C-alpha cells in the first residue's frame, strides 16, 4: 500500500498563514453561502465601480492589441504617468530607471524586502500596522521589531522610541500614512524628528506606503518624506498605487520609486516572479493617473459622509472609544472597556478574536481584530460600504455590545 503523501511547507511559511482579514473574509463568505445575513465591515475595498473613463482606456488597449508583454518594470506609458504623478502631486522628480510598476503595491513591498533583507536583519514597524507587513518580513527570515504607538499621541511614532529601537541589524523602518488601520496622517512636523534620526543612522532605510494619499479629509495635509529631506532620498522607497483612490483594487497596479541600486534589485525579483503586470491594467492606470480626477473627489466626499455616520454611531455605544480618522476609510475602535465581558451564551470575551467572532456569529457583522494589526484591544471597521449597510452594521454592533454583561 502506498504511503500517503506528506506535504512539508517551506521554512519561509513557518510563522506565516492567511491574514486575519483573509480569515474573516472566508468566514463571512461561508456564512453567506449558508444563507445567513451578514453585514461586512471588514473589507478594505471601495464599493464603487472603476470610473468609466478608465474602463474605456482598458477597452481601447485591448482593441489596439496592447495584450502582449511589456517591459517587466512597466510600459513606457505607465512609467511616464507615474513620473508625472510624482512631479505634479509631490514635487518629486525621478527618472524612469528609479520607478518600478508591480502587480499591486503589496508586491512592491514584498519585492523590496526580498531584494534587501534576510536572516539576522530587523525591520521596524510602528504599531498599529497593516497586517501583511510583519508576515512579509518574517517570510524573508528577518525580524519585525514592533514599536507600539499611543492613541493619545494620535498613533504617531515618536523619535525617541525609534532611536531606542535601532540596532546595528536594523535595515528598514516602514511607515504607512494615511494609516491602515488608524487613519493617522504623519504631518511634516511628525516626520521631521523621525527623519533626523534616520539621518543619524546611515545603515537604516525608510519605506513609506502612501496608498491612501488621496483619501484625506483635511485637504493639504499630506506629505511624503522624500519631499521633506532630499538629502535622504538615496535611502527612501516611496510606495503607492491606484487601488484605493480610483476604486481599482482588482486591477492590481502598484508602483514604487527609489534609489537606482534598490530598484535594480527589485527588477531582478520581479523578473523571476511575476514578470510584467497585466498590460491592460497598465493602460487603465495611465488613464487613472493622467485623466480626469473628478471621481476621486466624489469618492472622498462620500467617505467623509460615511465617516460622520460611523463616528456619530460609535460615540453613542457604551464601552467603545474611537477618534475620528484623519484619512482612509477605516475606524480603529477601542473596546478595552468591554474586555472580560460575558456574552448571553456564557462566553467570556477575553481578546479581539473572541469579540469579533461573537459579533460575526451572534450578530452577523464582520469586523477585524486589532491584534492582527499589532494593537490588541481594538477592532477595525471599514466604512467603504453604502449607507444602509453601515447603519445596519452599526446597529448590530450596538446590539451586541448592549447584550454583554460583566
XYZ file of C-alpha atoms in Angstrom:
406
model
C 0.000 0.000 0.000
C 1.344 3.380 -0.985
C 2.055 5.647 1.951
C 0.021 8.881 1.981
C 1.799 11.932 0.683
C 3.128 14.283 3.324
C 3.408 17.941 2.446
C 6.249 19.837 4.074
C 5.840 23.612 3.866
C 8.893 25.778 3.334
C 10.651 27.355 6.271
C 9.549 30.745 4.907
C 5.980 29.859 5.887
C 6.766 28.508 9.338
C 5.371 31.604 11.067
C 3.003 32.819 8.372
C -0.566 31.896 7.459
C -3.608 33.588 5.952
C -4.105 37.091 7.353
C -6.865 37.904 9.847
C -8.636 39.845 7.115
C -8.489 36.856 4.769
C -9.830 34.585 7.509
C -12.674 36.984 8.221
C -13.464 37.212 4.502
C -13.583 33.418 4.271
C -15.803 33.071 7.346
C -18.160 35.774 6.082
C -18.367 34.206 2.630
C -19.168 30.805 4.150
C -21.953 32.267 6.286
C -23.431 33.984 3.259
C -23.181 30.737 1.296
C -25.242 29.138 4.041
C -27.884 31.794 3.563
C -27.125 33.771 6.720
C -27.494 37.529 6.785
C -24.076 39.155 7.284
C -23.035 42.802 7.083
C -19.386 43.018 6.062
C -17.497 45.938 7.616
C -14.178 44.159 7.322
C -13.031 44.591 3.712
C -10.663 47.425 2.820
C -12.027 47.905 -0.648
C -14.005 50.758 -2.234
C -17.565 49.706 -3.030
C -17.574 51.982 -6.093
C -17.056 50.731 -9.634
C -13.957 51.830 -11.514
C -14.693 55.133 -13.340
C -15.941 54.876 -16.918
C -13.018 56.750 -18.465
C -10.636 54.168 -17.002
C -12.764 51.296 -18.284
C -12.777 52.919 -21.720
C -8.991 53.182 -21.685
C -8.680 49.483 -20.874
C -11.097 48.627 -23.672
C -9.116 50.712 -26.151
C -5.922 48.996 -25.073
C -7.432 45.576 -25.748
C -8.788 46.646 -29.135
C -5.434 48.170 -30.054
C -3.601 44.941 -29.349
C -1.928 46.000 -26.090
C -2.204 42.418 -24.868
C 1.418 41.356 -25.114
C 4.254 41.528 -22.611
C 5.524 44.951 -21.659
C 8.875 45.734 -20.075
C 8.943 43.808 -16.811
C 9.021 47.009 -14.729
C 6.161 48.730 -16.577
C 5.413 50.062 -20.032
C 6.925 53.409 -21.043
C 3.438 54.945 -20.900
C 2.620 53.841 -17.354
C 6.065 54.768 -16.073
C 5.698 58.213 -17.647
C 2.321 58.566 -15.912
C 3.870 57.630 -12.560
C 6.733 60.069 -13.068
C 4.259 62.846 -13.892
C 2.126 61.981 -10.851
C 5.144 62.315 -8.540
C 6.142 65.606 -10.165
C 2.632 67.096 -10.181
C 1.382 65.975 -6.789
C 4.510 65.568 -4.690
C 7.116 67.845 -6.254
C 9.405 64.837 -6.765
C 11.481 64.259 -9.872
C 12.524 60.683 -10.562
C 14.000 59.055 -13.638
C 12.329 56.135 -15.382
C 15.023 53.790 -14.019
C 14.046 54.786 -10.482
C 10.445 53.570 -10.935
C 9.096 50.014 -10.987
C 5.431 49.100 -11.570
C 4.279 45.909 -9.851
C 1.249 43.656 -9.536
C -0.221 45.660 -6.676
C 1.578 47.716 -4.035
C 1.908 44.637 -1.829
C 4.150 43.116 -4.490
C 6.324 46.218 -4.414
C 6.726 45.874 -0.639
C 7.351 42.136 -0.939
C 9.893 42.634 -3.733
C 11.741 45.383 -1.875
C 12.115 43.194 1.195
C 13.020 40.148 -0.897
C 15.721 42.261 -2.528
C 17.182 43.675 0.650
C 16.700 41.632 3.847
C 17.290 38.157 5.225
C 18.037 36.273 8.434
C 19.524 38.487 11.123
C 18.055 41.688 9.700
C 15.437 43.773 11.502
C 12.579 45.922 10.203
C 10.919 48.455 12.489
C 7.124 48.568 12.243
C 5.167 51.202 14.179
C 2.008 49.573 15.509
C -0.811 49.526 14.579
C 0.419 48.424 11.155
C -1.156 46.822 8.086
C -1.442 43.096 8.730
C 0.826 41.940 5.886
C 3.903 43.944 6.850
C 5.121 41.701 9.648
C 4.319 38.499 7.784
C 6.286 39.594 4.724
C 9.289 40.454 6.897
C 9.113 37.049 8.579
C 8.836 35.281 5.226
C 12.258 36.731 4.401
C 13.678 35.240 7.596
C 14.101 38.707 9.087
C 12.689 40.017 12.380
C 9.856 42.544 12.626
C 10.509 44.928 15.513
C 7.142 46.198 16.682
C 7.026 49.706 18.182
C 3.643 50.412 19.794
C 2.253 53.919 19.376
C -0.360 55.531 21.613
C -3.875 56.712 20.882
C -3.205 59.835 22.934
C -0.343 60.646 20.532
C -2.601 60.088 17.536
C -0.795 56.781 16.858
C 2.252 58.720 15.622
C 5.680 57.189 16.239
C 7.948 59.268 18.443
C 11.584 59.891 17.566
C 12.880 58.754 20.964
C 11.166 55.385 20.555
C 12.555 54.993 17.055
C 16.080 55.878 18.142
C 15.941 53.398 21.025
C 14.798 50.596 18.725
C 17.553 50.959 16.131
C 20.329 48.376 16.324
C 23.223 47.501 14.015
C 20.847 44.931 12.452
C 18.123 47.433 11.573
C 17.662 47.650 7.819
C 14.315 49.394 7.354
C 11.559 51.323 9.046
C 8.162 51.141 7.334
C 5.572 53.907 7.802
C 2.065 53.936 6.320
C 0.441 57.367 6.087
C -2.506 57.741 5.973
C -2.565 54.613 8.064
C -4.465 51.395 7.681
C -5.983 50.784 10.249
C -5.973 54.026 12.272
C -6.398 56.720 9.621
C -3.424 58.569 11.156
C -1.620 61.035 8.888
C 2.016 61.966 9.525
C 2.447 65.704 9.083
C 5.707 67.386 8.136
C 6.140 68.140 11.843
C 5.614 64.477 12.724
C 8.093 63.285 10.131
C 10.834 65.840 10.868
C 12.280 64.327 14.080
C 11.992 60.811 12.667
C 13.934 61.839 9.582
C 16.573 63.409 11.824
C 17.004 60.014 13.496
C 17.220 58.393 10.065
C 19.906 60.866 9.038
C 21.976 59.850 12.067
C 21.765 56.154 11.175
C 23.006 55.734 7.603
C 22.516 51.954 7.649
C 18.739 52.353 8.063
C 16.392 52.870 5.100
C 12.825 54.174 5.094
C 9.914 52.639 3.208
C 6.726 54.730 3.061
C 3.393 53.273 1.998
C 1.342 56.184 0.621
C -1.519 54.073 -0.757
C -4.232 56.219 0.872
C -2.685 59.532 -0.185
C -5.890 60.818 -1.794
C -8.242 59.711 0.975
C -7.631 62.597 3.351
C -10.428 64.560 4.986
C -8.456 67.764 5.650
C -7.018 68.954 2.317
C -3.402 69.938 2.132
C -2.154 67.788 4.997
C -0.355 65.072 3.015
C 3.418 64.995 2.676
C 5.791 62.194 1.807
C 9.303 62.040 3.321
C 11.265 62.311 0.071
C 9.743 65.782 -0.306
C 10.944 66.858 3.117
C 14.514 65.555 3.088
C 16.043 65.405 -0.397
C 19.355 64.556 1.277
C 17.843 61.206 2.362
C 16.318 60.229 -0.978
C 19.044 57.646 -1.581
C 17.576 55.702 1.370
C 13.829 56.185 0.815
C 11.435 53.950 -1.120
C 8.059 55.569 -1.829
C 5.266 53.048 -2.483
C 1.852 53.864 -3.926
C -0.788 52.543 -6.328
C -4.161 53.122 -7.934
C -6.249 50.627 -5.954
C -7.899 52.761 -3.289
C -8.211 56.247 -4.791
C -9.567 55.065 -8.145
C -11.574 52.016 -6.990
C -9.205 49.737 -8.895
C -8.357 47.042 -6.355
C -8.847 44.179 -8.801
C -6.659 45.736 -11.481
C -3.563 45.105 -9.318
C -1.332 48.038 -10.140
C 1.160 49.364 -7.618
C 4.421 51.203 -8.042
C 7.468 52.381 -6.186
C 10.184 54.969 -6.684
C 13.560 54.940 -5.027
C 17.329 54.869 -5.447
C 18.645 53.100 -8.513
C 20.559 50.250 -6.763
C 17.410 49.231 -4.871
C 15.154 49.483 -7.914
C 17.608 47.386 -9.933
C 17.414 44.680 -7.263
C 13.612 44.892 -7.229
C 13.577 44.399 -11.003
C 15.514 41.178 -10.514
C 12.860 39.928 -8.057
C 10.048 40.898 -10.417
C 11.752 39.256 -13.377
C 11.828 35.920 -11.538
C 8.340 36.131 -10.039
C 5.505 37.955 -11.790
C 7.307 39.438 -14.793
C 5.336 42.441 -16.050
C 1.949 43.412 -14.690
C -1.161 42.984 -16.843
C -0.713 45.326 -19.806
C -4.435 46.097 -19.983
C -4.369 47.139 -16.327
C -1.303 49.258 -17.040
C -3.224 51.139 -19.740
C -6.075 51.666 -17.275
C -3.603 53.014 -14.706
C -2.264 55.525 -17.228
C -5.774 56.935 -17.609
C -6.310 56.914 -13.847
C -3.162 58.905 -13.179
C -3.373 61.313 -16.116
C -7.089 61.582 -16.861
C -9.937 63.452 -15.122
C -9.788 63.315 -11.334
C -13.399 64.211 -10.509
C -14.222 60.654 -9.429
C -11.546 60.780 -6.727
C -13.111 63.918 -5.257
C -16.578 62.379 -5.427
C -15.446 59.230 -3.644
C -13.753 61.289 -0.935
C -16.917 63.307 -0.339
C -18.865 60.081 0.106
C -16.272 58.669 2.506
C -16.439 61.897 4.516
C -20.189 61.483 4.879
C -19.778 57.853 5.888
C -17.115 58.763 8.432
C -19.557 61.164 10.062
C -22.192 58.440 10.219
C -19.813 55.926 11.787
C -18.464 58.377 14.347
C -21.932 59.509 15.393
C -22.915 55.902 15.980
C -19.730 54.945 17.832
C -19.986 57.871 20.217
C -23.318 56.547 21.479
C -22.250 52.945 22.148
C -21.095 52.484 25.775
C -17.735 50.762 26.051
C -16.419 51.810 22.648
C -13.989 54.681 22.045
C -12.736 55.960 18.708
C -11.115 59.149 17.453
C -12.216 60.345 14.029
C -9.741 59.090 11.400
C -7.934 61.849 9.510
C -7.778 59.737 6.352
C -8.550 56.336 4.756
C -11.942 54.654 5.145
C -11.265 52.897 8.446
C -12.196 53.476 12.061
C -9.984 51.808 14.676
C -12.196 51.221 17.682
C -11.015 50.760 21.286
C -13.176 48.113 23.023
C -10.894 47.545 26.034
C -13.600 48.684 28.457
C -15.559 45.585 27.423
C -12.727 43.041 27.688
C -13.807 40.258 30.007
C -17.483 40.768 29.325
C -19.730 37.728 29.065
C -21.995 37.003 26.110
C -25.589 35.805 26.538
C -24.276 32.346 25.680
C -21.784 32.443 28.551
C -18.597 33.042 26.561
C -16.002 35.351 28.080
C -14.705 37.912 25.581
C -11.069 37.706 26.557
C -9.452 39.042 23.397
C -10.076 40.613 19.995
C -10.578 37.274 18.256
C -13.383 36.227 20.605
C -15.018 39.663 20.376
C -15.003 39.680 16.562
C -16.139 36.053 16.438
C -19.046 36.924 18.746
C -20.061 39.882 16.572
C -19.928 37.740 13.436
C -21.608 34.585 14.664
C -24.198 36.062 17.019
C -24.961 39.410 15.391
C -23.997 38.966 11.756
C -21.490 41.810 11.437
C -17.874 41.292 10.342
C -15.051 43.442 11.710
C -11.305 42.750 12.027
C -9.479 42.138 15.338
C -6.964 44.797 16.298
C -4.392 42.240 17.396
C -3.875 41.419 13.719
C -2.603 44.984 13.311
C -0.301 44.694 16.332
C -2.723 46.509 18.667
C -4.761 44.282 20.981
C -7.923 45.767 22.481
C -9.150 47.296 19.220
C -11.108 46.284 16.151
C -11.215 47.817 12.688
C -14.348 48.945 10.884
C -14.246 49.694 7.162
C -16.712 52.349 6.060
C -16.150 51.615 2.370
C -19.759 50.403 2.190
C -23.094 52.006 1.358
C -25.011 53.971 3.992
C -27.665 51.313 4.534
C -25.061 48.626 5.235
C -23.195 50.941 7.587
C -26.334 51.794 9.555
C -27.333 48.139 9.797
C -23.820 47.084 10.771
C -23.543 49.709 13.481
C -26.987 48.761 14.821
C -25.763 45.184 15.150
C -22.583 46.257 16.936
C -24.702 48.360 19.294
C -26.977 45.385 19.997
C -24.009 43.067 20.508
C -22.354 45.394 22.997
C -25.623 46.022 24.880
C -26.148 42.280 25.324
C -22.865 41.839 27.211
C -22.625 41.556 30.994
C -19.674 41.932 33.305
